[in-house]
XYZ file of C-alpha atoms in Angstrom:
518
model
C 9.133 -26.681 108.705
C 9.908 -29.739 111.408
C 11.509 -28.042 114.436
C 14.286 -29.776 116.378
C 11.444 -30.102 119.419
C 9.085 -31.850 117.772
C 11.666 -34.438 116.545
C 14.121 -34.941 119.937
C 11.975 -36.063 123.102
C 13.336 -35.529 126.618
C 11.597 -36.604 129.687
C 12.601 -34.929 132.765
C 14.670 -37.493 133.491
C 16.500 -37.478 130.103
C 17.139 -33.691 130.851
C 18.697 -34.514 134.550
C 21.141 -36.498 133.255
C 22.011 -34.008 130.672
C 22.916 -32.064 133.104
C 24.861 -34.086 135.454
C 28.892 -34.920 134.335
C 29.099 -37.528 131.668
C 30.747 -41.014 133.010
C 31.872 -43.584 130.581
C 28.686 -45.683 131.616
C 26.625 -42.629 131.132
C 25.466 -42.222 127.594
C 22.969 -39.842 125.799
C 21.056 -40.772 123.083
C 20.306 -38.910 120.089
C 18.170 -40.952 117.804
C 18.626 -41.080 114.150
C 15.148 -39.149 113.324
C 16.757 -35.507 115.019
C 20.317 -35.817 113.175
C 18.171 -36.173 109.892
C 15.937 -33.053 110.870
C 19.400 -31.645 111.685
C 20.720 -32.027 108.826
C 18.067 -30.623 106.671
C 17.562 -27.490 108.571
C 21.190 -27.259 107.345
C 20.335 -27.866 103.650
C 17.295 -25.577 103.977
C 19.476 -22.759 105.559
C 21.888 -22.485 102.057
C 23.113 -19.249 102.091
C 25.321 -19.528 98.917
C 24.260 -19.768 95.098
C 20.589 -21.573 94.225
C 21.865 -25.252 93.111
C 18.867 -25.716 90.177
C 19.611 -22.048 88.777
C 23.203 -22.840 88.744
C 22.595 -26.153 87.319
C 20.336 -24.498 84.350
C 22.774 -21.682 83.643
C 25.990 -23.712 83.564
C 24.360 -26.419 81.791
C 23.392 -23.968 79.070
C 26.823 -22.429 78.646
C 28.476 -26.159 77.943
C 26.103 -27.457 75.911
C 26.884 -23.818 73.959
C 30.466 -24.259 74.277
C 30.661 -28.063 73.797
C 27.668 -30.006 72.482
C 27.246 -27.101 69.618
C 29.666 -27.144 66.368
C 31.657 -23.984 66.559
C 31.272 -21.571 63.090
C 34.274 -21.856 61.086
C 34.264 -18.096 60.829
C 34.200 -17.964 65.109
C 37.503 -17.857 66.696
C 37.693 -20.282 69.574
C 37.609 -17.599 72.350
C 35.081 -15.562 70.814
C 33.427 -18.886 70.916
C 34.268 -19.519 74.995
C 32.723 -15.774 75.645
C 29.554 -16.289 73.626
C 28.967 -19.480 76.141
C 29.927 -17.219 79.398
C 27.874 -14.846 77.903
C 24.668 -17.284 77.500
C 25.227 -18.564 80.903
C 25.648 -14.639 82.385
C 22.353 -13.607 80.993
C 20.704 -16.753 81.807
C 21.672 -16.040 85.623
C 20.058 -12.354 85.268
C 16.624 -14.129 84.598
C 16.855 -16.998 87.099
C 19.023 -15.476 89.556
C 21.306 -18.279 91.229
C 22.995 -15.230 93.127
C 22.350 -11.190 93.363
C 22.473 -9.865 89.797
C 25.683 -7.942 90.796
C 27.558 -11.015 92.315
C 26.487 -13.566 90.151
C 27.792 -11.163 87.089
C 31.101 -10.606 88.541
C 31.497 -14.606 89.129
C 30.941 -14.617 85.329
C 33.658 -12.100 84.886
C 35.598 -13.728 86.866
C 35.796 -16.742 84.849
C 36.308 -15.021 81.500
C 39.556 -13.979 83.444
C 40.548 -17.247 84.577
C 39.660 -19.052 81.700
C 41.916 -16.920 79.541
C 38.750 -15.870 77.602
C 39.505 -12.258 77.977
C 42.624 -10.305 79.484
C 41.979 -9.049 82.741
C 42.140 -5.687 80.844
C 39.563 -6.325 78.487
C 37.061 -7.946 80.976
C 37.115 -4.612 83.208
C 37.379 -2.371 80.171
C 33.613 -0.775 80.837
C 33.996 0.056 83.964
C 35.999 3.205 82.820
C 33.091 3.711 80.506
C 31.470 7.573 80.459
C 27.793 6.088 80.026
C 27.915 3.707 83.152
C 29.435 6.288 85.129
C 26.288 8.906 83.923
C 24.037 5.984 85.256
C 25.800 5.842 88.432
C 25.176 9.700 89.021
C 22.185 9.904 87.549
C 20.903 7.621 90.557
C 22.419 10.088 92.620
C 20.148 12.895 91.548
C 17.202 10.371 92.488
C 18.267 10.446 96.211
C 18.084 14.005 96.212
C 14.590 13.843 94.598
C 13.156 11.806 97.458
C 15.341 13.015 100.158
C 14.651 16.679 99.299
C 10.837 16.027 99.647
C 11.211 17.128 95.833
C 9.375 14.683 94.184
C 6.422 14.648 96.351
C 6.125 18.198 96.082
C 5.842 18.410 92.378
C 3.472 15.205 92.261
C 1.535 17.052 94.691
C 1.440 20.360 93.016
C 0.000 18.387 89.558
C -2.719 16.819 91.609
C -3.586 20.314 93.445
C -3.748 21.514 89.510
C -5.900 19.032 87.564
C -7.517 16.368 90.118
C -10.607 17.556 90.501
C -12.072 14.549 88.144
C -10.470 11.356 88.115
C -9.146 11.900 84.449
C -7.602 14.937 85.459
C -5.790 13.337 88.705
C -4.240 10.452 86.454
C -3.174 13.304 84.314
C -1.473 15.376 87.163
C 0.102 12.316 88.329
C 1.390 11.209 85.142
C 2.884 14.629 84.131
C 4.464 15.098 87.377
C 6.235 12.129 86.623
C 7.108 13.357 83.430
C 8.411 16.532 84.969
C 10.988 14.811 87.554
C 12.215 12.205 84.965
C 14.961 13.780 83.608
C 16.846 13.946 86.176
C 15.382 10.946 88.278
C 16.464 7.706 85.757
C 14.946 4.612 87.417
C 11.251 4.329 87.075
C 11.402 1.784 89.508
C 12.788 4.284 92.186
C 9.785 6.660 91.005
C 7.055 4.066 91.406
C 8.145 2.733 94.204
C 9.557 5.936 96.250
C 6.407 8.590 95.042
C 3.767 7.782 93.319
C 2.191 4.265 94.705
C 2.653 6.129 97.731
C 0.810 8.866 96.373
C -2.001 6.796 94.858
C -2.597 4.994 97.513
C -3.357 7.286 99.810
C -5.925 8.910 97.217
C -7.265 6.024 96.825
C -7.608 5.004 100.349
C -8.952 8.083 101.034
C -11.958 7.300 98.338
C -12.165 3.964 100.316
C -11.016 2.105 97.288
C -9.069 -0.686 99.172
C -6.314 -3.498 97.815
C -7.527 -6.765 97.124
C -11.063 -5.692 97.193
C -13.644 -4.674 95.381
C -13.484 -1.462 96.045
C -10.285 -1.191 94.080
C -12.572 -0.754 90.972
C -13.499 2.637 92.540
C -10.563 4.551 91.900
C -7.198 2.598 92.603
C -6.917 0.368 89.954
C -7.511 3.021 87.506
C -4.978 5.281 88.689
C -2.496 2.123 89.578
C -3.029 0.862 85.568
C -2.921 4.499 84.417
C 0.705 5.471 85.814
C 2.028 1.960 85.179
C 1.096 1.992 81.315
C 2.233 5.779 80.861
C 5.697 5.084 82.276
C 6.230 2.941 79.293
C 6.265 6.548 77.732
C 7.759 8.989 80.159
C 10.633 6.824 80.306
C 11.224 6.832 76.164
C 10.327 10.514 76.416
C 14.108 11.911 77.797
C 17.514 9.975 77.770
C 17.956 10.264 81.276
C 14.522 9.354 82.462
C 15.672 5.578 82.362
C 18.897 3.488 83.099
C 18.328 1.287 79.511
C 18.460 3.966 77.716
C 21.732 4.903 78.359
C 22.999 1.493 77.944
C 21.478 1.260 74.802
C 23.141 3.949 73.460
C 26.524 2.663 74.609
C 25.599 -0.801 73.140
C 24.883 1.217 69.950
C 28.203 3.250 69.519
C 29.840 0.027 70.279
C 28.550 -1.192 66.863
C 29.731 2.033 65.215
C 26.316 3.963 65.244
C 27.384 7.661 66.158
C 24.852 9.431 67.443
C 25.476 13.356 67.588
C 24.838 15.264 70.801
C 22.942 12.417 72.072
C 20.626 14.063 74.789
C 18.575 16.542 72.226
C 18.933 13.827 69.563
C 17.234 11.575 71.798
C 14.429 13.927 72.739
C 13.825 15.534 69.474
C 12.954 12.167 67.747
C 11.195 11.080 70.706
C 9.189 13.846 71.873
C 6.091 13.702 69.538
C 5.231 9.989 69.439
C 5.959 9.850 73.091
C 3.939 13.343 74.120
C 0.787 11.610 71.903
C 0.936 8.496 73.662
C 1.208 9.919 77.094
C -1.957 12.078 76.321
C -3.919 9.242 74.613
C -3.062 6.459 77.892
C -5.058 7.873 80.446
C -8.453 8.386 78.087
C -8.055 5.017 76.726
C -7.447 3.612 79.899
C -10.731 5.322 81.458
C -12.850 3.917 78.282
C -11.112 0.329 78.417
C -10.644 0.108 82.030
C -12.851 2.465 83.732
C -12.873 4.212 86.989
C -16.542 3.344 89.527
C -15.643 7.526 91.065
C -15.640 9.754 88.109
C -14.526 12.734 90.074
C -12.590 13.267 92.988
C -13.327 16.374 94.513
C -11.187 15.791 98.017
C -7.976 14.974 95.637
C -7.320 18.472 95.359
C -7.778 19.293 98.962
C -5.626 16.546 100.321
C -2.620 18.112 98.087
C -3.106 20.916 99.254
C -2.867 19.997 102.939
C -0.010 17.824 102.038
C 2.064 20.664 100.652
C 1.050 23.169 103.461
C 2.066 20.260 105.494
C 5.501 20.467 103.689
C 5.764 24.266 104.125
C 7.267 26.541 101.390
C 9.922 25.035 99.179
C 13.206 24.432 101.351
C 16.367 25.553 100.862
C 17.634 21.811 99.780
C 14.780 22.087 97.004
C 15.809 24.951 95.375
C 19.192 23.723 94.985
C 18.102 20.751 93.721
C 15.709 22.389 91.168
C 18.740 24.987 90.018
C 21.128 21.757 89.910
C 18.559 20.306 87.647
C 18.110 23.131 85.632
C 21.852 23.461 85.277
C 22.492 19.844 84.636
C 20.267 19.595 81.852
C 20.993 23.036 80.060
C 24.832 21.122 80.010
C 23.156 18.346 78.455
C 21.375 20.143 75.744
C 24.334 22.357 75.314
C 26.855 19.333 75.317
C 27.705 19.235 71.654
C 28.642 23.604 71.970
C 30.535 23.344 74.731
C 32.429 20.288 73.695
C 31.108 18.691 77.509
C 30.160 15.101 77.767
C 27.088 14.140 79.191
C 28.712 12.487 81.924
C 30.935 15.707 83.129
C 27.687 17.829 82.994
C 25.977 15.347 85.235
C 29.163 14.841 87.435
C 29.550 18.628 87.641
C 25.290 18.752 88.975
C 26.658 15.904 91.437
C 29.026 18.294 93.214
C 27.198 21.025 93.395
C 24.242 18.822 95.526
C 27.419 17.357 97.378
C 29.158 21.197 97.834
C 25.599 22.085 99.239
C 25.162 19.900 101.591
C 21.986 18.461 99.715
C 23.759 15.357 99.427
C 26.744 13.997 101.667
C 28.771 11.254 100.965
C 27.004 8.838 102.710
C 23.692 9.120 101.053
C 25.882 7.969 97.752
C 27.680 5.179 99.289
C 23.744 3.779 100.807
C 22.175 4.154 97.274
C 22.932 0.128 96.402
C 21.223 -0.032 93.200
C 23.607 2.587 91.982
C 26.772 0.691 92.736
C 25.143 -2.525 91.911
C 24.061 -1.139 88.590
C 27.938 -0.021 88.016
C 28.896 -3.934 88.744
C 26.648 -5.437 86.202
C 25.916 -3.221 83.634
C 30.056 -2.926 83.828
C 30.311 -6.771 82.783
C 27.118 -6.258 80.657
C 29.020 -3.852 78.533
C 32.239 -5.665 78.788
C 30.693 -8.926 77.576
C 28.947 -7.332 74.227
C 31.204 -4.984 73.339
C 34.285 -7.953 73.310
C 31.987 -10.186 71.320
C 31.857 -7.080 68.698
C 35.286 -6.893 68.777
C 35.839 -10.671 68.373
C 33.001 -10.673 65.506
C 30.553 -13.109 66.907
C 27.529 -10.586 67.138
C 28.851 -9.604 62.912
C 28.291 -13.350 62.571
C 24.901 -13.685 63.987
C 23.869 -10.385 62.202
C 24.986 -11.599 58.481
C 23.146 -14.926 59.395
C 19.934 -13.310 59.927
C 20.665 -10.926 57.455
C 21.189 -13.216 54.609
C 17.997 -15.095 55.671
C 15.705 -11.865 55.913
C 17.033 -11.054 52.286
C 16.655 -15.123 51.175
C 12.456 -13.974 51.843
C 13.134 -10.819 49.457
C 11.996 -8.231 51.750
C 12.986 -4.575 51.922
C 14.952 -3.161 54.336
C 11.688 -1.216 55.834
C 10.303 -4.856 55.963
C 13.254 -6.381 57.809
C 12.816 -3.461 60.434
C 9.179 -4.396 60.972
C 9.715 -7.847 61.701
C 13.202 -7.622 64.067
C 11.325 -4.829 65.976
C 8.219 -7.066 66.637
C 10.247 -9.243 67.111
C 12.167 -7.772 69.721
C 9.713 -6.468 71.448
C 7.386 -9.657 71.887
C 10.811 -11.515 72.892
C 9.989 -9.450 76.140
C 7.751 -11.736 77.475
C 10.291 -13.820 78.177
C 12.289 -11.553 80.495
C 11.862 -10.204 84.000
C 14.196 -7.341 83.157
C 14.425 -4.783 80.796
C 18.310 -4.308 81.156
C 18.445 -7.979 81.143
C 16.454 -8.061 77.919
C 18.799 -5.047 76.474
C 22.216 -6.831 77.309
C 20.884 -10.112 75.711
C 19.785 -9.274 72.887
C 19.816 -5.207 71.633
C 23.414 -5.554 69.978
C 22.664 -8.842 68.080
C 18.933 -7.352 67.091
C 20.742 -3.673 65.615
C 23.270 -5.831 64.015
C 20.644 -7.404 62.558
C 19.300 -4.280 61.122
C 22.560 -3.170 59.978
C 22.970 -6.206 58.207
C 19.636 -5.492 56.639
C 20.813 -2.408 55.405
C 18.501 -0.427 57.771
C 19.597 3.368 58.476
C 21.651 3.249 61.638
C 20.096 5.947 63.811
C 16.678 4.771 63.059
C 17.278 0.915 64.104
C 19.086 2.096 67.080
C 16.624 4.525 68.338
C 13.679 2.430 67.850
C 14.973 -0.387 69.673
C 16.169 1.851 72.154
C 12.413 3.184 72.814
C 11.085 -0.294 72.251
C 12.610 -1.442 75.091
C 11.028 1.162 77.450
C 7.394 0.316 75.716
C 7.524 -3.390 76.836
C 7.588 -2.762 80.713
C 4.048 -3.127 81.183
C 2.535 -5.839 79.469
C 3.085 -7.994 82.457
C 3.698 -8.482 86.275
C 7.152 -9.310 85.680
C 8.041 -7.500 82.739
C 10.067 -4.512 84.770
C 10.688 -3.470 88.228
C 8.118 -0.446 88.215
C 5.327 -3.368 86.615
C 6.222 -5.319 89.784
C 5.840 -2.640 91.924
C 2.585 -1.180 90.505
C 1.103 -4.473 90.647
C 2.588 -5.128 94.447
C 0.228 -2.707 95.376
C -2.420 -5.141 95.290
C -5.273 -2.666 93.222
C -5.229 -4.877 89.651
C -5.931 -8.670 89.472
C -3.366 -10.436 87.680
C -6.003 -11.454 84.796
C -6.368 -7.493 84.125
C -2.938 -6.909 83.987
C -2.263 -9.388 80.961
C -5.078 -8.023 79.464
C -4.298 -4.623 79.858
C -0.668 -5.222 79.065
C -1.183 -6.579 75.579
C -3.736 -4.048 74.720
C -1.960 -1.000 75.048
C 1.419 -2.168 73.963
C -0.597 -2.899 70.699
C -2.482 0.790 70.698
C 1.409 1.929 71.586
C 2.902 0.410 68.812
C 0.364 1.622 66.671
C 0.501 5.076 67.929
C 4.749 4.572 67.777
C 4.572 3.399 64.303
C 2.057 5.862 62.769
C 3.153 9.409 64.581
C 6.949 7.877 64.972
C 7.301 7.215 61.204
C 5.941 10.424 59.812
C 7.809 12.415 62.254
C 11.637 10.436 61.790
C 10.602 10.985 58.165
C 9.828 14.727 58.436
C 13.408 14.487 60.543
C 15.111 12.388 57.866
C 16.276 9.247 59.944
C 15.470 7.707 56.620
């Protein structure tokens, strides 16, 4: 960038008489050239909303609400929301402001527009599931601020990382372990285990952006990166889109008893298989230079005598845990809702002194989550109401039917469908509030058993976050760690979400059978 210095020339003299009181005879000139730099410094110091974002996003909502015949069968407001709602989602992708802010603007003008009462616009924000993400979060500060999470990653890699398999397997089911109660993936990448790896890997003198990173880092970067896709679709709580997935699904009148176990029991075997196959097809595929790592074990166990024996914080966070999740699987018996087991675990950390107040008011993503996942919720569940996403479905519907397929046949093709869809999002919750209650109404339509469609779409959308750079916020911060070249992680990416599928399709469908989801 020009400075101001290069652009404005002062001799010493020039500066003198800057100095000196101004006389009517005494003028200083400031040529043309520096009010122009000035002036553009300006324009390039915009703090408010990105003009060609904005400019994309609104353009997309009037040509929606404007240049595009409205349905006879679409009331005129449903109409106006379907546009806001375009335009909303479009801003999640490009971003012309925050994802919080620029979602409440788009509230905002549902309000003033007259599109929806003020009422109905804030009408999730009461809701129980965005409230269990917003505590959920919570537990995650305790994991990291507890020391927790380390711990258990390190007491995996103590176990089984003797050989470089057997480290991307204590790494991976650590992960598993914590997930339950730790539901962003992006928090566990980011806050444990590329912290983890790299050290291991550093420590193997397998460097970023080198070639060492063939050695051991890549490997072990690809490895936890792919088998997230799984440990996130193994429990309900072990990712944010899950739970918003279920909400989006009730909102279409798909009940889903006791939803925790329900959510585990069908998931547990196709997910278990795939997080066991990853890491060996990852090592054949994609293999390590070190095939064992013999200090791995030594440098856990260093790291947890350097931690000391577990704290008092930990154990309360472990028997919070414990409790919180034997409420969960218990929900349905003791007539307690998810979100009153996990706000009961909340003030028990908060009692003890494991959390205080302000650790909950600092974690951002929790209350930023509750903004736009609010409006998120809002948005689909009023276009429901107002039958546009009952429009869309029948639409499809009647054309999947037109091609005389089955109803097994429609669920192949609007779950490939879905999940390829994903290459065009940066965002997995973006990608859910777009498009997961138009794609189940689409099944429904179809005639496809409720809890199945709603389920697999549900896990589908934790199976996409790795087939790109950009495809999640863990896959961005796996591949910010500089150990995989962009090239590999396309590659990669689109390999195993086909070997996933597979593995999904094959193990899922013989097991929902076996449970009679259809």
């Amino acid at each position: 960038m020009l400075s101001l210095h290069s652009c404005v020339h002062l001799s010493t003299t020039d500066k003198k008489a800057m100095s000196a009181p101004t006389s009517p005879s005494h003028h200083i000139h400031i040529s043309p050239h520096a009010t122009t730099t000035t002036n553009l410094r300006r324009i390039l110091q915009w703090k408010g909303v990105r003009p060609l974002p904005l400019f994309i996003c609104v353009t997309l909502g009037l040509i929606l609400r404007f240049a595009v015949p409205k349905p006879r069968a679409v009331a005129p407001n449903a109409w106006s929301l379907l546009a806001i709602f375009i335009a909303t989602v479009a801003g999640l992708i490009l971003s012309p402001l925050p994802v919080g802010a620029w979602a409440f603007v788009c509230l905002t003008l549902t309000v003033v527009t007259k599109t929806l009462t003020f009422a109905a616009a804030f009408s999730a924000f009461t809701n129980e599931v965005i409230w269990l993400i917003v505590v959920s979060f919570f537990f995650s500060r305790g994991f990291v601020k507890t020391g927790l999470g380390d711990r258990v990653a390190m007491f995996f890699v103590r176990w089984l990382g003797k050989s470089t398999l057997g480290l991307s397997y204590g790494l991976v089911l650590g992960e598993l372990a914590i997930s339950p109660g730790m539901p962003s993936s992006t928090a566990r990448a980011g806050g444990i285990f590329v912290p983890i790896i790299k050290s291991l890997a550093l420590s193997a003198e397998s460097k970023p952006k080198d070639p060492s990173s063939r050695k051991l880092g890549a490997y072990l970067i690809q490895s936890q990166n792919q088998c997230n896709n799984s440990t996130s679709a193994f429990f309900l709580t072990a990712a944010a889109q899950n739970l918003l997935c279920i909400k989006l699904a009730e909102s279409l009148g798909v009940k889903i008893p006791n939803q925790w176990v329900t959510w585990l029991k069908v998931s547990c075997l196709p997910a278990l298989i795939s997080v066991l196959a990853t890491p060996v097809i990852l090592y054949k595929i994609f293999p390590p230079e070190m095939k064992t790592t013999p200090d791995a074990p030594a440098m856990a166990k260093r790291k947890l005598e350097q931690m000391g024996p577990i704290k008092r914080d930990e154990w309360v966070m472990i028997g919070t845990l414990l409790l919180t999740v034997a409420l969960w699987v218990a929900g349905e018996a003791l007539d307690m809702a998810s979100v009153v087991a996990a706000m009961l675990g909340l003030s028990v950390l908060l009692l003890f002194g494991v959390l205080d107040w302000d650790d909950c008011l600092g974690e951002k993503q929790a209350w930023d989550t509750l903004a736009w996942f609010g409006v998120l919720v809002g948005m689909a569940t009023q276009l429901t109401a107002l039958g546009v996403i009952p429009w869309m479905s029948k639409c499809v519907a009647n054309f999947l039917k037109s091609l005389s397929l089955s109803w097994f046949g429609a669920f192949s093709i609007l779950q490939i469908s879905y999940f390829f869809i994903h290459y065009l999002f940066a965002s997995q919750t973006a990608h859910v509030g777009a498009l997961y209650s138009a794609f189940l109404g689409m099944h429904l339509a179809s005639k496809v058993p409720g809890l199945l469609a709603a389920l697999a779409l549900a896990y589908n959308t934790n199976l996409f976050g790795a087939i790109t750079h950009y495809s999640s916020g863990q896959a961005a911060v796996y591949y910010g760690a500089g150990y995989v070249d962009l090239r590999d992680v396309f590659k990669l990416g689109i390999a195993m979400a086909l070997i996933n599928i597979v593995i999904w399709a094959l193990v899922g469908a013989a097991w929902w059978k076996i449970l009679g989801l259809y």
